[in-house]
Coordinates of C-alpha atoms in Angstrom, one line a residue:
M257 CA 0.0 0.0 0.0
S258 CA 1.3 3.5 -0.9
I259 CA 2.1 6.0 1.8
H260 CA -0.8 8.1 3.2
P261 CA -1.0 11.5 1.3
L262 CA -0.5 13.3 4.6
F263 CA 3.0 11.8 5.0
G264 CA 4.2 12.2 1.5
P265 CA 7.5 13.9 0.4
N266 CA 6.3 17.5 0.0
R267 CA 7.9 19.7 2.6
L268 CA 4.8 21.9 2.6
K269 CA 1.5 20.1 2.4
L270 CA -1.6 21.8 1.2
G271 CA -5.3 21.2 1.4
L272 CA -8.8 22.8 1.3
F273 CA -10.8 23.5 4.5
C274 CA -14.5 24.0 5.4
M275 CA -16.1 23.4 2.0
N276 CA -19.1 21.4 3.2
T277 CA -20.6 24.7 4.5
L278 CA -20.3 28.4 4.7
S279 CA -16.5 29.0 5.0
A280 CA -16.6 32.8 5.6
L281 CA -18.7 35.1 7.6
T282 CA -19.7 37.4 4.7
T283 CA -22.8 38.2 2.8
A284 CA -20.8 38.6 -0.5
P285 CA -22.8 37.3 -3.5
D286 CA -19.7 35.3 -4.8
M287 CA -19.7 33.1 -1.7
F288 CA -19.1 29.4 -2.6
A289 CA -22.5 27.8 -2.8
G290 CA -21.5 24.5 -1.2
D291 CA -24.0 22.4 -3.0
W292 CA -22.9 18.8 -3.7
D293 CA -22.0 19.2 -7.4
A294 CA -19.8 22.2 -6.5
C295 CA -18.1 20.3 -3.7
V296 CA -17.3 17.4 -6.0
R297 CA -15.9 19.7 -8.6
L298 CA -13.8 21.5 -6.0
A299 CA -12.5 18.2 -4.6
S300 CA -11.6 16.9 -8.1
M301 CA -9.7 20.1 -8.8
A302 CA -7.7 19.8 -5.6
D303 CA -7.1 16.1 -6.3
D304 CA -5.8 16.8 -9.9
A305 CA -3.6 19.6 -8.5
G306 CA -1.9 17.2 -6.1
L307 CA -3.1 18.6 -2.9
E308 CA -2.9 16.4 0.2
A309 CA -6.0 17.2 2.2
F310 CA -9.7 17.9 1.9
V311 CA -11.1 18.8 5.3
P312 CA -14.8 19.4 6.0
I313 CA -15.9 20.8 9.4
A314 CA -18.4 19.4 11.8
R315 CA -21.2 21.9 12.7
W316 CA -24.7 21.0 13.8
K317 CA -25.9 24.5 14.4
G318 CA -24.7 27.9 13.3
Y319 CA -23.6 31.0 15.2
V320 CA -26.6 33.4 15.1
D321 CA -29.4 32.7 17.6
D322 CA -33.0 32.7 16.4
A323 CA -32.0 32.8 12.8
F324 CA -33.3 29.5 11.2
D325 CA -32.3 30.6 7.7
H326 CA -28.8 31.8 8.5
P327 CA -26.4 30.0 6.1
S328 CA -24.1 28.9 8.9
N329 CA -26.9 26.4 9.8
A330 CA -26.5 24.5 6.5
V331 CA -23.8 21.9 6.7
F332 CA -23.2 18.6 5.1
E333 CA -22.7 15.8 7.6
P334 CA -18.9 15.2 7.5
F335 CA -18.6 11.3 7.4
T336 CA -21.2 10.9 4.7
F337 CA -19.6 13.8 2.9
A338 CA -16.1 12.2 3.2
A339 CA -17.4 8.9 1.7
G340 CA -18.8 10.7 -1.3
I341 CA -15.6 12.8 -1.8
A342 CA -13.5 9.6 -1.5
Q343 CA -15.4 8.1 -4.4
A344 CA -15.0 11.2 -6.5
T345 CA -11.2 11.4 -6.0
R346 CA -8.1 9.3 -6.4
R347 CA -5.1 10.6 -4.5
I348 CA -6.0 13.3 -2.0
G349 CA -6.4 12.7 1.8
V350 CA -10.0 12.7 2.7
F351 CA -11.0 13.9 6.2
A352 CA -14.1 13.9 8.4
T353 CA -14.4 16.1 11.5
T354 CA -16.3 14.9 14.5
H355 CA -17.4 16.5 17.8
A356 CA -16.6 13.6 20.0
P357 CA -19.4 14.1 22.7
T358 CA -22.1 14.0 20.0
V359 CA -21.4 10.5 18.8
H360 CA -20.3 7.2 20.5
P361 CA -16.8 6.0 19.8
L362 CA -18.1 2.7 18.5
I363 CA -20.0 4.4 15.8
V364 CA -17.1 6.6 14.8
A365 CA -14.7 3.7 14.7
K366 CA -17.0 1.9 12.2
Q367 CA -17.7 5.1 10.2
A368 CA -14.0 5.9 9.9
A369 CA -13.0 2.3 8.9
T370 CA -15.8 2.3 6.2
V371 CA -14.6 5.6 4.7
D372 CA -11.0 4.4 4.9
H373 CA -11.9 1.3 2.8
I374 CA -13.9 3.4 0.3
S375 CA -10.9 5.7 -0.1
Q376 CA -8.4 2.8 -0.3
G377 CA -6.5 4.1 2.8
R378 CA -6.7 7.8 2.2
F379 CA -9.0 8.7 5.2
A380 CA -8.0 10.9 8.2
M381 CA -10.0 12.3 11.0
N382 CA -10.1 15.7 12.7
V383 CA -11.3 15.3 16.3
V384 CA -12.9 18.1 18.4
G385 CA -14.0 18.2 22.0
G386 CA -16.8 20.6 21.3
W387 CA -17.1 24.4 21.7
N388 CA -20.3 25.7 20.3
R389 CA -22.8 25.4 23.2
R390 CA -25.8 25.9 20.9
E391 CA -25.1 22.5 19.4
F392 CA -24.9 20.7 22.7
D393 CA -28.2 22.3 23.8
M394 CA -29.8 21.0 20.7
F395 CA -28.5 17.5 21.4
G396 CA -29.6 17.7 25.0
I397 CA -26.2 17.0 26.4
D398 CA -23.9 19.1 28.6
L399 CA -20.9 20.9 27.2
L400 CA -18.3 19.9 29.8
D401 CA -16.0 22.4 31.4
H402 CA -13.0 23.2 29.3
E403 CA -10.5 21.0 31.2
D404 CA -13.0 18.1 31.5
R405 CA -13.7 18.3 27.8
Y406 CA -10.2 17.0 27.1
V407 CA -10.4 14.2 29.7
Y408 CA -13.5 13.0 27.9
L409 CA -11.8 13.4 24.5
A410 CA -8.8 11.4 25.6
E411 CA -11.0 8.5 26.8
W412 CA -13.1 8.7 23.6
L413 CA -10.1 8.6 21.3
D414 CA -8.4 5.8 23.2
I415 CA -11.4 3.7 22.7
V416 CA -11.6 4.5 19.0
R417 CA -8.0 3.5 18.5
R418 CA -8.4 0.3 20.5
L419 CA -11.3 -0.6 18.3
W420 CA -9.2 0.0 15.2
S421 CA -6.3 -2.2 16.5
A422 CA -7.8 -4.9 18.8
D423 CA -7.5 -8.6 17.9
A424 CA -10.2 -9.6 20.4
E425 CA -13.2 -8.2 22.1
F426 CA -12.6 -6.0 25.1
D427 CA -14.5 -4.3 28.0
V428 CA -14.3 -0.6 28.9
E429 CA -14.9 0.8 32.3
S430 CA -13.9 4.5 32.5
A431 CA -15.1 7.8 33.8
H432 CA -17.4 8.3 30.8
F433 CA -17.8 5.0 29.1
K434 CA -19.0 1.5 29.9
M435 CA -18.7 -1.1 27.2
K436 CA -18.9 -4.9 27.2
R437 CA -17.2 -7.2 24.6
A438 CA -16.6 -4.3 22.2
L439 CA -15.3 -4.8 18.7
S440 CA -15.4 -3.0 15.4
R441 CA -14.7 -4.7 12.1
P442 CA -13.5 -4.1 9.4
Q443 CA -10.6 -2.1 10.9
P444 CA -8.8 0.7 8.9
M445 CA -6.5 -0.5 6.1
R446 CA -3.4 0.7 7.9
G447 CA -4.6 -0.3 11.4
A448 CA -5.5 3.3 12.2
V449 CA -6.2 6.6 10.5
P450 CA -4.2 9.8 11.0
I451 CA -5.7 12.2 13.7
M452 CA -5.7 16.0 13.5
N453 CA -6.7 18.1 16.5
A454 CA -6.8 21.9 16.9
G455 CA -5.6 23.3 20.2
F456 CA -6.1 27.0 20.9
S457 CA -5.7 26.9 24.7
P458 CA -2.6 25.5 26.6
T459 CA -4.7 22.4 27.6
G460 CA -5.9 22.0 24.0
M461 CA -2.3 22.2 22.6
R462 CA -1.1 19.7 25.2
F463 CA -3.8 17.3 24.2
A464 CA -3.0 17.7 20.5
A465 CA 0.7 17.2 21.2
A466 CA 0.0 14.0 23.1
N467 CA -2.7 12.5 21.0
S468 CA -2.6 13.7 17.4
D469 CA -0.5 13.2 14.3
I470 CA -1.2 16.7 13.1
G471 CA -1.7 19.7 15.4
L472 CA -3.8 22.4 13.8
I473 CA -2.5 25.7 15.2
G474 CA -4.2 29.1 15.4
L475 CA -1.2 31.1 14.1
F476 CA -1.1 34.8 14.7
G477 CA 1.4 37.6 14.3
S478 CA 3.0 39.2 11.2
D479 CA 6.6 38.0 11.1
E480 CA 8.5 34.7 10.6
A481 CA 10.1 34.8 14.0
A482 CA 6.8 34.9 15.8
W483 CA 5.4 32.0 13.7
A484 CA 8.6 30.0 14.3
E485 CA 8.3 30.5 18.0
Q486 CA 4.6 29.3 18.1
I487 CA 5.3 26.3 15.8
G488 CA 8.5 25.4 17.6
Q489 CA 6.8 25.4 21.0
Y490 CA 4.2 23.0 19.7
K491 CA 6.7 20.6 18.3
A492 CA 8.9 20.8 21.3
L493 CA 6.0 20.0 23.6
A494 CA 5.3 16.8 21.7
R495 CA 8.9 15.8 21.5
E496 CA 10.0 16.6 25.0
Q497 CA 7.0 15.6 27.0
F498 CA 5.5 12.8 24.9
G499 CA 8.4 11.5 22.9
K500 CA 6.9 11.9 19.5
E501 CA 7.1 14.0 16.4
I502 CA 4.0 15.7 15.1
Q503 CA 3.2 17.8 12.1
V504 CA 1.9 21.3 12.7
W505 CA -0.6 22.8 10.2
T506 CA -2.7 25.9 10.1
N507 CA -5.9 26.9 8.3
A508 CA -5.7 29.9 6.1
P509 CA -8.6 31.9 4.6
T510 CA -7.2 33.1 1.3
I511 CA -7.7 35.9 -1.2
L512 CA -5.6 35.4 -4.3
R513 CA -5.7 38.0 -7.1
D514 CA -3.4 39.2 -9.9
S515 CA -1.9 41.9 -7.7
D516 CA -1.6 42.8 -4.0
G517 CA -3.7 45.9 -4.7
D518 CA -6.5 43.9 -6.2
A519 CA -6.4 41.5 -3.3
D520 CA -6.5 44.3 -0.7
L521 CA -9.4 45.9 -2.5
L522 CA -11.4 42.7 -2.4
Y523 CA -10.5 42.2 1.3
R524 CA -11.8 45.7 2.1
H525 CA -14.9 44.9 0.1
Y526 CA -15.6 41.8 2.2
T527 CA -14.7 43.4 5.5
E528 CA -16.4 46.8 5.0
A529 CA -19.3 46.2 2.7
C530 CA -20.2 42.5 3.2
A531 CA -19.2 41.5 6.8
D532 CA -21.8 39.4 8.6
R533 CA -21.3 41.3 11.9
A534 CA -23.8 39.3 14.0
A535 CA -22.1 36.0 13.0
I536 CA -18.6 37.4 13.5
D537 CA -19.4 38.8 17.0
S538 CA -21.1 35.5 18.1
F539 CA -18.3 33.3 16.5
V540 CA -15.4 35.1 18.1
G541 CA -17.2 35.5 21.5
T542 CA -18.1 31.9 21.6
L543 CA -14.7 30.6 20.6
A544 CA -13.0 32.8 23.2
R545 CA -15.3 31.9 26.0
E546 CA -15.4 28.2 25.4
N547 CA -11.6 27.9 25.0
N548 CA -10.7 30.0 28.0
V549 CA -9.0 32.5 25.8
A550 CA -9.6 36.2 26.7
E551 CA -11.6 37.9 24.0
G552 CA -9.3 40.9 24.2
S553 CA -6.2 38.8 23.8
E554 CA -3.8 39.3 20.8
Q555 CA -4.9 36.0 19.4
M556 CA -8.6 36.8 19.5
A557 CA -8.1 40.3 18.3
F558 CA -6.2 38.9 15.3
L559 CA -9.1 36.5 14.7
R560 CA -11.8 39.2 14.9
R561 CA -10.0 41.4 12.4
N562 CA -10.0 38.5 9.8
A563 CA -13.1 36.5 10.8
V564 CA -15.1 37.8 7.9
L565 CA -12.9 35.4 5.8
G566 CA -13.3 32.6 8.2
S567 CA -11.2 31.2 11.0
G568 CA -7.4 31.0 10.6
F569 CA -4.3 32.8 9.4
P570 CA -5.1 35.0 6.4
L571 CA -3.2 34.7 3.1
I572 CA -4.1 37.8 1.0
G573 CA -2.2 39.0 -2.0
S574 CA -0.8 38.3 -5.5
P575 CA 0.6 34.9 -6.5
D576 CA 4.1 36.1 -5.6
G577 CA 2.9 37.5 -2.3
V578 CA 0.9 34.4 -1.3
A579 CA 3.7 32.1 -2.4
D580 CA 6.2 34.1 -0.5
R581 CA 4.1 33.9 2.7
L582 CA 3.7 30.2 2.3
L583 CA 7.4 29.8 1.9
A584 CA 8.0 31.9 5.0
L585 CA 5.6 29.7 7.0
S586 CA 7.4 26.6 5.7
R587 CA 10.8 28.1 6.8
A588 CA 9.2 28.8 10.2
G589 CA 8.6 25.0 10.5
L590 CA 5.0 24.7 9.4
D591 CA 4.2 21.4 7.7
G592 CA 0.8 22.1 6.1
V593 CA -1.8 24.7 5.2
I594 CA -5.5 24.1 4.6
M595 CA -6.9 27.0 2.6
S596 CA -10.4 28.3 2.3
F597 CA -11.9 30.9 -0.1
V598 CA -15.0 33.0 -0.4
D599 CA -15.2 31.9 -4.1
A600 CA -13.6 28.5 -3.7
I601 CA -13.7 27.4 -7.4
D602 CA -11.9 30.5 -8.5
G603 CA -9.5 30.3 -5.6
M604 CA -8.5 26.7 -6.3
H605 CA -8.0 27.6 -10.0
R606 CA -5.7 30.4 -9.1
V607 CA -3.7 28.3 -6.6
E608 CA -3.2 25.6 -9.3
R609 CA -2.3 28.1 -12.0
D610 CA -0.3 30.7 -10.2
V611 CA 0.9 29.5 -6.8
L612 CA 1.8 25.8 -7.1
P613 CA 4.4 26.5 -9.9
R614 CA 6.1 29.0 -7.6
L615 CA 6.2 26.5 -4.7
R616 CA 7.6 23.8 -6.9
K617 CA 10.3 26.1 -8.2
A618 CA 11.2 26.9 -4.6
G619 CA 11.5 23.2 -3.8
V620 CA 8.8 22.8 -1.1
R621 CA 6.6 20.8 -3.4
G622 CA 7.5 18.2 -6.0

C-alpha cells in the first residue's frame, strides 16, 4: 500500500478547508454555494492539482441565535460527505471532522473504517471536543467544562484507537464509558487513520501534542520569527513531554488576485461592505469563551480582524505575495496549510495556475 497522502514527500502540504458549508462570515454574492455538485468539482480540482487534504468541518448549528435561515446552519454531515468525496477522488487525503461528545466511539470507529476502505486508505479524522454550546443544547447534552472536555476526548479517542487495532473483544470501564465485549470490524486498512486536532488553549495544545499526528495551530502575528516560536513550542511539547514527532498545520482563509492591490481591494470589500457582523461577534465571542482565551487577547483580536474570511491565518495577495508567505511559513517550521476561499472554485483555479508552480520552483513541493 502506498504512503498516506499526509505523510508524502512534499515539505509543505496543502489542502482545502471548510467546504461542506459556509466558510466565511460574509454576505458577499460570490460566496461558494457549497451544493454537492460544486463540492465534487472542487475536490476533483484539488485532487488533480496534487493537494494532500480535503477537510470538512463538523457543525450542527450555526452562530446566530433565532435565525433559522442563516447559512451557517446549513452543513453537510462530514462522514457521509467524506465517503462521497472519497469516491470522487483518487489521491487526496479525505477527512471527516467529529465533535466527540455528540457520537459514540463505537459508531465513529466503524464510520472511519468504512470511509477508509472506500478511499483505499486515504482517510483521516479531525477530532474536536466541542465548543459551540448551541449545538450541545440541541443534542440535549452538557458541554463539559474546558478542562474536563479534554479528559473526555482522551478517553473517547483511546477507545476508537483500541477498536481499530484490537484482535479480540474488550471491555471498557472508564469515567465516561462502559462497554462490554466491544469490537469493530473491518478495521482501517493501515490499522488506524491519522488524527488531526486543533488546540487553541494550553490544555488543547497539550492534548494535540500528546494524541494527534497533526496539530492544527491558530497562528497569529506578522513575522516569521513569531510564527517559528509558536510552531517550535508546539513541536517541542510533543517531542520533550510525549516522545513523539508531530506535524503542525494551520488553516488559512485566502484571497488570491493578480496583484496585491486587487487582493487588498477585495479584502476591504468583504470586511467593510459584506461582513456578517452578527455572525462574527457570536463566533469570536463563543470561541474565546469556550476555549478559556480572553476575547481581548492578541490571538482573539487577530481572529476578529479577519473573521469575515473565516477562522485562521489569512493569506491575502498576489501569486508572488501568497507564495512568499507560504514559503515563510514553511521556513518557520509549518508542515501544512489548509486553505479556504469565499469563491472556492476561482480560488482553487488560481492556486493551481499561479501558486503551485512557484512552490515547486522553490523546492517545497515536487
